[in-house]
Amino acid sequence: MQPHTGSTRWGILVALVALGGSALSWGLSGGAVFSPGGLSGARDSTSLGGIGSHAELDRRCGACHPGPFSGGTMSARCLACHTDIAGELPDSGTLHGSLEGARACLACHTEHRGRDGALTRFEGSGIAHDRFGFSLAAHQERTGGAPFLCTDCHGGRDFAFDAARCERCHRDEQPAFVRRHVEAWGHDCRGCHDGADRFGRNRFVHDSTGFPLTGEHRIVECAGCHTTTRSLAAFRDAPTACAACHQKDDRHRGGFGSDCASCHDTRSWEGARFDHTFPIDHGERGRVACRTCHVSREDWKQYTCYGCHEHTPARIAAEHREEGVGRDLTDCVRCHATGREEGEGGERED
């Protein structure tokens, strides 16, 4: 059966009229007649190419959408206008430069959501947040079970992070704790916290630092030792010498040096482990003051017998030469372990 020639001609004519009308509408409206929605009215702080917001391009679709045979891409047109973002791409230390596929602008940025529509979305984009220096491992759910949204921490047209948000959010949920925490450590939360919650209760193992907490050290608050710490680097640089914390409590006033651990342990300052192998009352004079023999305030292991005995170094040297002894004559206890002149007890073993 042959088609009716008149009907075919009328069909072609109607199609041509429709195409012509569409082309005319496109030309007169700049393509806006086919727009799926209005463009964002958010304004940039600076004018890019004379354009203050996308809304000013409502009737200029070609500003973002290249023609079908032009060989161009939308991303290329985005970067041609947003030159500040294009400048970030070669630098991996910047936000956009650290992202894989950062040139695919539409992966995170959308349009045609109306004048008040958001231009940035991260949900479902597969962003590895760790690469920005803050893990989301401990920020999956808010108190009550509601999931964290990007906008809980980021806001504004440029999706900037406001450091004060950490404190505001946690203060709402843990007011007493945050007040004490800020008093002890300051307001720079990210100076120590990277989102992995490594310092949470029962999470951080102090032994991993090379300075295990034993005895009374176990119950000391962190700020008790890290008194001026405000960053991770400062935590690592904390002094480990006893005197660094306990110098003000030193009853010896530095008379026995700074090696507190040679006599004391972390259980208590009382009951020091000290075994004076040399008999202090060997001369039957009773106990004598430590400084009588240990005259150095820097090294209590040094001693001298001249602080008590009347003999002189020259006389002692002459007597020992007669006995055929030529060893170090300043270390008397080496031979006179009991304090007796004849060397009873024999030579001390090192």
mmCIF file of C-alpha atoms in Angstrom:
data_model
loop_
_atom_site.group_PDB
_atom_site.id
_atom_site.type_symbol
_atom_site.label_atom_id
_atom_site.label_comp_id
_atom_site.label_asym_id
_atom_site.label_seq_id
_atom_site.Cartn_x
_atom_site.Cartn_y
_atom_site.Cartn_z
ATOM 1 C CA MET A 1 0.000 0.000 0.000
ATOM 2 C CA GLN A 2 1.511 3.292 -1.080
ATOM 3 C CA PRO A 3 1.634 6.241 1.428
ATOM 4 C CA HIS A 4 -0.535 9.175 0.641
ATOM 5 C CA THR A 5 1.730 11.744 -0.995
ATOM 6 C CA GLY A 6 -0.194 14.726 0.387
ATOM 7 C CA SER A 7 0.016 13.521 3.997
ATOM 8 C CA THR A 8 3.751 12.963 3.735
ATOM 9 C CA ARG A 9 4.303 16.449 2.408
ATOM 10 C CA TRP A 10 2.191 17.957 5.212
ATOM 11 C CA GLY A 11 4.143 15.959 7.818
ATOM 12 C CA ILE A 12 7.476 17.218 6.506
ATOM 13 C CA LEU A 13 6.194 20.769 6.454
ATOM 14 C CA VAL A 14 4.972 20.577 10.081
ATOM 15 C CA ALA A 15 8.328 19.170 11.176
ATOM 16 C CA LEU A 16 10.211 21.960 9.445
ATOM 17 C CA VAL A 17 7.971 24.580 11.040
ATOM 18 C CA ALA A 18 8.521 23.015 14.461
ATOM 19 C CA LEU A 19 12.279 22.956 13.988
ATOM 20 C CA GLY A 20 12.232 26.514 12.778
ATOM 21 C CA GLY A 21 10.161 27.601 15.751
ATOM 22 C CA SER A 22 12.518 25.835 18.141
ATOM 23 C CA ALA A 23 15.518 27.438 16.507
ATOM 24 C CA LEU A 24 13.832 30.853 16.700
ATOM 25 C CA SER A 25 12.971 30.317 20.377
ATOM 26 C CA TRP A 26 16.552 29.230 21.100
ATOM 27 C CA GLY A 27 17.913 32.266 19.338
ATOM 28 C CA LEU A 28 15.570 34.748 20.985
ATOM 29 C CA SER A 29 15.929 33.295 24.503
ATOM 30 C CA GLY A 30 19.587 32.372 24.302
ATOM 31 C CA GLY A 31 18.573 28.763 24.974
ATOM 32 C CA ALA A 32 16.855 29.625 28.275
ATOM 33 C CA VAL A 33 13.574 28.165 27.027
ATOM 34 C CA PHE A 34 15.133 24.686 27.337
ATOM 35 C CA SER A 35 16.737 25.315 30.759
ATOM 36 C CA PRO A 36 15.903 22.661 33.432
ATOM 37 C CA GLY A 37 15.923 25.356 36.132
ATOM 38 C CA GLY A 38 17.248 28.698 37.243
ATOM 39 C CA LEU A 39 20.921 29.332 37.931
ATOM 40 C CA SER A 40 22.429 30.174 41.304
ATOM 41 C CA GLY A 41 22.275 33.771 42.451
ATOM 42 C CA ALA A 42 25.246 33.380 44.845
ATOM 43 C CA ARG A 43 27.671 36.176 44.177
ATOM 44 C CA ASP A 44 31.449 35.894 44.188
ATOM 45 C CA SER A 45 33.566 38.384 46.070
ATOM 46 C CA THR A 46 35.104 39.356 42.759
ATOM 47 C CA SER A 47 33.678 39.695 39.301
ATOM 48 C CA LEU A 48 34.845 36.896 36.999
ATOM 49 C CA GLY A 49 34.850 38.024 33.420
ATOM 50 C CA GLY A 50 32.400 40.752 34.315
ATOM 51 C CA ILE A 51 29.927 38.212 35.760
ATOM 52 C CA GLY A 52 29.022 38.418 39.434
ATOM 53 C CA SER A 53 26.848 35.281 39.650
ATOM 54 C CA HIS A 54 25.689 32.424 37.444
ATOM 55 C CA ALA A 55 22.199 33.902 37.449
ATOM 56 C CA GLU A 56 23.432 36.585 35.088
ATOM 57 C CA LEU A 57 23.992 33.811 32.520
ATOM 58 C CA ASP A 58 20.365 32.616 32.505
ATOM 59 C CA ARG A 59 19.937 33.593 28.855
ATOM 60 C CA ARG A 60 23.459 32.702 27.738
ATOM 61 C CA CYS A 61 23.542 28.912 27.780
ATOM 62 C CA GLY A 62 26.493 28.899 25.419
ATOM 63 C CA ALA A 63 28.645 30.482 28.120
ATOM 64 C CA CYS A 64 28.792 27.097 29.862
ATOM 65 C CA HIS A 65 27.429 24.606 27.309
ATOM 66 C CA PRO A 66 29.627 24.234 24.223
ATOM 67 C CA GLY A 67 27.967 23.508 20.877
ATOM 68 C CA PRO A 68 27.605 19.845 19.846
ATOM 69 C CA PHE A 69 30.313 20.098 17.185
ATOM 70 C CA SER A 70 32.630 22.587 18.874
ATOM 71 C CA GLY A 71 34.927 20.016 20.471
ATOM 72 C CA GLY A 72 34.871 21.920 23.775
ATOM 73 C CA THR A 73 33.831 20.748 27.239
ATOM 74 C CA MET A 74 31.900 22.322 30.078
ATOM 75 C CA SER A 75 34.816 21.819 32.501
ATOM 76 C CA ALA A 76 37.120 23.726 30.188
ATOM 77 C CA ARG A 77 34.655 26.612 30.135
ATOM 78 C CA CYS A 78 34.349 26.524 33.941
ATOM 79 C CA LEU A 79 38.117 26.806 34.356
ATOM 80 C CA ALA A 80 38.383 29.492 31.684
ATOM 81 C CA CYS A 81 36.219 31.675 33.908
ATOM 82 C CA HIS A 82 37.306 30.427 37.375
ATOM 83 C CA THR A 83 40.990 31.050 36.828
ATOM 84 C CA ASP A 84 41.705 30.915 40.586
ATOM 85 C CA ILE A 85 40.654 27.260 40.619
ATOM 86 C CA ALA A 86 42.632 26.548 37.468
ATOM 87 C CA GLY A 87 45.676 27.943 39.270
ATOM 88 C CA GLU A 88 45.215 25.441 42.146
ATOM 89 C CA LEU A 89 45.246 22.325 39.979
ATOM 90 C CA PRO A 90 49.048 21.987 39.531
ATOM 91 C CA ASP A 91 49.610 22.340 43.294
ATOM 92 C CA SER A 92 48.823 19.165 45.276
ATOM 93 C CA GLY A 93 48.876 21.189 48.484
ATOM 94 C CA THR A 94 45.692 23.044 47.535
ATOM 95 C CA LEU A 95 42.116 21.846 47.873
ATOM 96 C CA HIS A 96 41.441 21.248 44.185
ATOM 97 C CA GLY A 97 45.001 20.229 43.392
ATOM 98 C CA SER A 98 44.782 17.359 45.877
ATOM 99 C CA LEU A 99 41.686 15.819 44.259
ATOM 100 C CA GLU A 100 41.792 13.129 41.627
ATOM 101 C CA GLY A 101 39.851 14.125 38.558
ATOM 102 C CA ALA A 102 39.579 17.709 39.785
ATOM 103 C CA ARG A 103 38.961 18.880 36.217
ATOM 104 C CA ALA A 104 35.627 17.059 36.217
ATOM 105 C CA CYS A 105 33.850 20.012 37.817
ATOM 106 C CA LEU A 106 30.370 18.474 37.598
ATOM 107 C CA ALA A 107 31.406 15.668 39.987
ATOM 108 C CA CYS A 108 31.042 18.111 42.896
ATOM 109 C CA HIS A 109 29.407 21.212 41.447
ATOM 110 C CA THR A 110 25.869 21.302 40.110
ATOM 111 C CA GLU A 111 23.571 23.976 38.707
ATOM 112 C CA HIS A 112 20.013 24.685 37.669
ATOM 113 C CA ARG A 113 18.747 24.295 41.240
ATOM 114 C CA GLY A 114 17.309 27.783 41.419
ATOM 115 C CA ARG A 115 18.563 31.083 42.769
ATOM 116 C CA ASP A 116 19.190 29.689 46.273
ATOM 117 C CA GLY A 117 20.425 26.269 45.202
ATOM 118 C CA ALA A 118 23.729 24.897 46.511
ATOM 119 C CA LEU A 119 26.569 24.871 44.008
ATOM 120 C CA THR A 120 28.696 22.296 45.824
ATOM 121 C CA ARG A 121 27.864 18.769 46.878
ATOM 122 C CA PHE A 122 30.208 16.136 48.280
ATOM 123 C CA GLU A 123 27.686 13.445 49.137
ATOM 124 C CA GLY A 124 28.332 10.408 46.989
ATOM 125 C CA SER A 125 31.347 11.946 45.303
ATOM 126 C CA GLY A 126 33.777 9.475 46.893
ATOM 127 C CA ILE A 127 36.006 12.188 48.376
ATOM 128 C CA ALA A 128 38.797 10.769 50.547
ATOM 129 C CA HIS A 129 38.547 13.366 53.296
ATOM 130 C CA ASP A 130 41.790 12.168 54.917
ATOM 131 C CA ARG A 131 43.779 13.812 52.162
ATOM 132 C CA PHE A 132 42.658 17.179 53.512
ATOM 133 C CA GLY A 133 44.431 16.431 56.816
ATOM 134 C CA PHE A 134 41.295 15.484 58.775
ATOM 135 C CA SER A 135 39.793 12.016 58.918
ATOM 136 C CA LEU A 136 36.047 11.484 59.226
ATOM 137 C CA ALA A 137 36.574 8.182 61.078
ATOM 138 C CA ALA A 138 35.218 9.651 64.319
ATOM 139 C CA HIS A 139 32.611 11.868 62.658
ATOM 140 C CA GLN A 140 30.183 9.415 61.112
ATOM 141 C CA GLU A 141 27.214 10.137 63.369
ATOM 142 C CA ARG A 142 26.158 13.006 65.571
ATOM 143 C CA THR A 143 24.838 12.486 69.087
ATOM 144 C CA GLY A 144 21.453 10.850 68.638
ATOM 145 C CA GLY A 145 22.475 8.847 65.577
ATOM 146 C CA ALA A 146 21.925 11.423 62.838
ATOM 147 C CA PRO A 147 24.582 11.192 60.118
ATOM 148 C CA PHE A 148 27.097 13.991 59.711
ATOM 149 C CA LEU A 149 26.542 16.202 56.693
ATOM 150 C CA CYS A 150 29.209 18.244 54.936
ATOM 151 C CA THR A 151 27.314 21.387 55.851
ATOM 152 C CA ASP A 152 27.711 20.571 59.552
ATOM 153 C CA CYS A 153 31.338 21.676 59.276
ATOM 154 C CA HIS A 154 31.511 23.580 55.986
ATOM 155 C CA GLY A 155 29.487 26.533 54.857
ATOM 156 C CA GLY A 156 29.302 29.451 52.538
ATOM 157 C CA ARG A 157 29.644 29.592 48.827
ATOM 158 C CA ASP A 158 33.267 28.464 48.930
ATOM 159 C CA PHE A 159 32.509 25.587 51.342
ATOM 160 C CA ALA A 160 35.112 26.958 53.744
ATOM 161 C CA PHE A 161 35.775 25.289 57.093
ATOM 162 C CA ASP A 162 35.326 27.465 60.148
ATOM 163 C CA ALA A 163 37.715 26.238 62.881
ATOM 164 C CA ALA A 164 35.399 27.601 65.566
ATOM 165 C CA ARG A 165 32.733 25.100 64.528
ATOM 166 C CA CYS A 166 34.556 22.283 66.336
ATOM 167 C CA GLU A 167 34.271 24.021 69.666
ATOM 168 C CA ARG A 168 30.713 25.252 69.089
ATOM 169 C CA CYS A 169 29.432 21.818 68.134
ATOM 170 C CA HIS A 170 31.151 19.938 70.948
ATOM 171 C CA ARG A 171 30.259 22.608 73.485
ATOM 172 C CA ASP A 172 26.562 22.057 72.706
ATOM 173 C CA GLU A 173 26.893 18.332 73.388
ATOM 174 C CA GLN A 174 29.599 18.258 76.099
ATOM 175 C CA PRO A 175 29.593 21.699 77.753
ATOM 176 C CA ALA A 176 31.466 20.802 80.971
ATOM 177 C CA PHE A 177 34.126 18.741 79.210
ATOM 178 C CA VAL A 178 34.750 21.307 76.482
ATOM 179 C CA ARG A 179 35.058 24.113 79.038
ATOM 180 C CA ARG A 180 37.768 22.207 80.942
ATOM 181 C CA HIS A 181 39.435 21.051 77.735
ATOM 182 C CA VAL A 182 39.682 24.538 76.285
ATOM 183 C CA GLU A 183 41.038 25.908 79.552
ATOM 184 C CA ALA A 184 43.802 23.287 79.478
ATOM 185 C CA TRP A 185 44.634 23.143 75.766
ATOM 186 C CA GLY A 186 43.333 26.283 74.079
ATOM 187 C CA HIS A 187 40.977 26.820 71.143
ATOM 188 C CA ASP A 188 43.017 25.353 68.267
ATOM 189 C CA CYS A 189 41.328 21.939 68.156
ATOM 190 C CA ARG A 190 42.999 20.867 64.915
ATOM 191 C CA GLY A 191 46.415 21.633 66.365
ATOM 192 C CA CYS A 192 46.162 18.230 68.079
ATOM 193 C CA HIS A 193 43.114 16.472 66.623
ATOM 194 C CA ASP A 194 43.088 15.013 63.118
ATOM 195 C CA GLY A 195 39.676 13.336 63.281
ATOM 196 C CA ALA A 196 41.013 9.835 63.963
ATOM 197 C CA ASP A 197 40.285 10.300 67.683
ATOM 198 C CA ARG A 198 43.697 8.958 68.699
ATOM 199 C CA PHE A 199 43.519 10.794 72.027
ATOM 200 C CA GLY A 200 40.134 9.438 73.039
ATOM 201 C CA ARG A 201 39.697 7.715 76.388
ATOM 202 C CA ASN A 202 41.191 4.193 76.386
ATOM 203 C CA ARG A 203 42.496 4.720 72.850
ATOM 204 C CA PHE A 204 45.868 6.370 73.236
ATOM 205 C CA VAL A 205 48.656 4.090 74.510
ATOM 206 C CA HIS A 206 51.354 6.247 76.075
ATOM 207 C CA ASP A 207 53.877 3.389 75.886
ATOM 208 C CA SER A 208 54.009 3.979 72.134
ATOM 209 C CA THR A 209 55.833 7.251 72.808
ATOM 210 C CA GLY A 210 58.832 5.524 74.383
ATOM 211 C CA PHE A 211 57.892 6.909 77.809
ATOM 212 C CA PRO A 212 55.584 4.383 79.530
ATOM 213 C CA LEU A 213 53.442 5.699 82.362
ATOM 214 C CA THR A 214 53.958 3.691 85.551
ATOM 215 C CA GLY A 215 53.169 4.140 89.233
ATOM 216 C CA GLU A 216 51.797 7.556 90.146
ATOM 217 C CA HIS A 217 52.326 8.790 86.581
ATOM 218 C CA ARG A 218 49.282 6.773 85.527
ATOM 219 C CA ILE A 219 46.841 9.034 87.359
ATOM 220 C CA VAL A 220 48.321 12.368 86.314
ATOM 221 C CA GLU A 221 46.204 14.407 83.889
ATOM 222 C CA CYS A 222 47.807 14.974 80.475
ATOM 223 C CA ALA A 223 47.985 18.714 81.098
ATOM 224 C CA GLY A 224 49.891 18.017 84.311
ATOM 225 C CA CYS A 225 52.999 17.210 82.260
ATOM 226 C CA HIS A 226 52.193 18.852 78.937
ATOM 227 C CA THR A 227 51.662 22.233 80.537
ATOM 228 C CA THR A 228 52.267 24.476 77.513
ATOM 229 C CA THR A 229 51.394 22.013 74.763
ATOM 230 C CA ARG A 230 49.207 23.329 71.946
ATOM 231 C CA SER A 231 50.134 21.050 69.010
ATOM 232 C CA LEU A 232 51.154 17.502 68.114
ATOM 233 C CA ALA A 233 54.737 18.648 67.635
ATOM 234 C CA ALA A 234 54.782 20.030 71.172
ATOM 235 C CA PHE A 235 53.477 16.707 72.502
ATOM 236 C CA ARG A 236 56.393 14.927 70.853
ATOM 237 C CA ASP A 237 58.906 17.421 72.247
ATOM 238 C CA ALA A 238 57.772 17.071 75.850
ATOM 239 C CA PRO A 239 60.764 16.553 78.201
ATOM 240 C CA THR A 240 61.117 13.151 79.857
ATOM 241 C CA ALA A 241 63.748 13.971 82.507
ATOM 242 C CA CYS A 242 62.436 13.827 86.084
ATOM 243 C CA ALA A 243 63.783 17.267 86.908
ATOM 244 C CA ALA A 244 61.745 18.794 84.072
ATOM 245 C CA CYS A 245 58.598 18.346 86.200
ATOM 246 C CA HIS A 246 59.878 17.741 89.714
ATOM 247 C CA GLN A 247 62.680 20.245 90.135
ATOM 248 C CA LYS A 248 60.461 22.454 92.285
ATOM 249 C CA ASP A 249 59.865 19.483 94.610
ATOM 250 C CA ASP A 250 63.528 18.545 94.961
ATOM 251 C CA ARG A 251 64.296 18.508 98.674
ATOM 252 C CA HIS A 252 67.988 18.083 97.850
ATOM 253 C CA ARG A 253 67.988 21.394 95.974
ATOM 254 C CA GLY A 254 70.078 19.913 93.207
ATOM 255 C CA GLY A 255 72.652 18.505 95.633
ATOM 256 C CA PHE A 256 72.363 15.029 94.124
ATOM 257 C CA GLY A 257 72.148 16.083 90.497
ATOM 258 C CA SER A 258 69.175 15.551 88.204
ATOM 259 C CA ASP A 259 69.232 11.752 87.869
ATOM 260 C CA CYS A 260 66.294 11.249 90.241
ATOM 261 C CA ALA A 261 65.562 7.744 88.890
ATOM 262 C CA SER A 262 68.863 6.433 90.273
ATOM 263 C CA CYS A 263 67.270 6.526 93.755
ATOM 264 C CA HIS A 264 63.543 7.094 93.240
ATOM 265 C CA ASP A 265 60.861 5.334 91.218
ATOM 266 C CA THR A 266 57.390 6.408 90.123
ATOM 267 C CA ARG A 267 55.601 4.738 93.024
ATOM 268 C CA SER A 268 56.516 7.449 95.528
ATOM 269 C CA TRP A 269 59.183 9.982 96.424
ATOM 270 C CA GLU A 270 59.365 8.394 99.873
ATOM 271 C CA GLY A 271 61.455 5.290 100.564
ATOM 272 C CA ALA A 272 64.191 6.005 98.037
ATOM 273 C CA ARG A 273 66.143 2.987 96.841
ATOM 274 C CA PHE A 274 69.600 3.985 98.047
ATOM 275 C CA ASP A 275 72.243 1.576 99.290
ATOM 276 C CA HIS A 276 75.299 3.415 100.593
ATOM 277 C CA THR A 277 77.721 0.457 100.464
ATOM 278 C CA PHE A 278 80.496 2.466 102.054
ATOM 279 C CA PRO A 279 79.930 2.669 105.852
ATOM 280 C CA ILE A 280 79.251 6.314 106.644
ATOM 281 C CA ASP A 281 80.166 5.821 110.344
ATOM 282 C CA HIS A 282 83.385 3.911 109.592
ATOM 283 C CA GLY A 283 85.322 6.361 111.733
ATOM 284 C CA GLU A 284 82.959 5.890 114.645
ATOM 285 C CA ARG A 285 81.976 9.535 114.399
ATOM 286 C CA GLY A 286 78.350 8.840 113.725
ATOM 287 C CA ARG A 287 76.524 9.813 110.529
ATOM 288 C CA VAL A 288 78.033 12.706 108.633
ATOM 289 C CA ALA A 289 76.450 15.180 106.241
ATOM 290 C CA CYS A 290 76.407 14.093 102.583
ATOM 291 C CA ARG A 291 78.271 17.212 101.490
ATOM 292 C CA THR A 292 81.233 16.292 103.691
ATOM 293 C CA CYS A 293 82.278 13.761 101.048
ATOM 294 C CA HIS A 294 80.130 14.653 98.032
ATOM 295 C CA VAL A 295 81.161 18.226 97.398
ATOM 296 C CA SER A 296 79.979 18.460 93.784
ATOM 297 C CA ARG A 297 76.423 19.711 93.336
ATOM 298 C CA GLU A 298 76.411 18.502 89.734
ATOM 299 C CA ASP A 299 77.466 14.874 90.203
ATOM 300 C CA TRP A 300 76.827 13.203 93.569
ATOM 301 C CA LYS A 301 78.757 10.135 92.428
ATOM 302 C CA GLN A 302 81.962 12.098 92.829
ATOM 303 C CA TYR A 303 83.416 12.117 96.325
ATOM 304 C CA THR A 304 86.537 12.977 98.278
ATOM 305 C CA CYS A 305 88.011 11.747 101.546
ATOM 306 C CA TYR A 306 89.874 14.984 102.184
ATOM 307 C CA GLY A 307 86.727 16.639 103.450
ATOM 308 C CA CYS A 308 87.072 14.619 106.663
ATOM 309 C CA HIS A 309 90.639 13.292 106.918
ATOM 310 C CA GLU A 310 93.588 15.486 107.758
ATOM 311 C CA HIS A 311 96.024 14.012 105.263
ATOM 312 C CA THR A 312 96.983 15.889 102.147
ATOM 313 C CA PRO A 313 97.126 14.626 98.545
ATOM 314 C CA ALA A 314 100.940 14.906 98.579
ATOM 315 C CA ARG A 315 101.244 12.844 101.762
ATOM 316 C CA ILE A 316 98.882 10.163 100.486
ATOM 317 C CA ALA A 317 100.782 9.947 97.190
ATOM 318 C CA ALA A 318 104.095 9.474 99.047
ATOM 319 C CA GLU A 319 102.700 6.737 101.317
ATOM 320 C CA HIS A 320 101.228 4.811 98.416
ATOM 321 C CA ARG A 321 104.454 4.985 96.460
ATOM 322 C CA GLU A 322 106.192 3.310 99.405
ATOM 323 C CA GLU A 323 103.566 0.576 99.280
ATOM 324 C CA GLY A 324 104.021 0.214 95.525
ATOM 325 C CA VAL A 325 100.486 1.380 94.773
ATOM 326 C CA GLY A 326 100.246 3.533 91.711
ATOM 327 C CA ARG A 327 96.554 3.410 90.851
ATOM 328 C CA ASP A 328 94.109 6.301 90.833
ATOM 329 C CA LEU A 329 94.506 7.712 94.332
ATOM 330 C CA THR A 330 91.346 9.838 94.107
ATOM 331 C CA ASP A 331 89.099 6.753 94.268
ATOM 332 C CA CYS A 332 89.905 5.645 97.809
ATOM 333 C CA VAL A 333 86.921 3.323 98.145
ATOM 334 C CA ARG A 334 88.299 1.153 95.350
ATOM 335 C CA CYS A 335 90.743 -0.321 97.852
ATOM 336 C CA HIS A 336 89.325 0.802 101.185
ATOM 337 C CA ALA A 337 85.829 -0.572 100.755
ATOM 338 C CA THR A 338 85.214 -0.682 104.515
ATOM 339 C CA GLY A 339 86.988 2.571 105.312
ATOM 340 C CA ARG A 340 89.835 0.827 107.090
ATOM 341 C CA GLU A 341 93.392 1.971 106.498
ATOM 342 C CA GLU A 342 94.740 -1.474 105.713
ATOM 343 C CA GLY A 343 92.154 -2.063 103.016
ATOM 344 C CA GLU A 344 90.090 -4.684 104.783
ATOM 345 C CA GLY A 345 87.503 -6.139 102.501
ATOM 346 C CA GLY A 346 89.739 -5.999 99.463
ATOM 347 C CA GLU A 347 89.478 -3.969 96.315
ATOM 348 C CA ARG A 348 86.010 -2.978 95.200
ATOM 349 C CA GLU A 349 84.696 -4.528 92.013
ATOM 350 C CA ASP A 350 83.451 -2.078 89.349
#
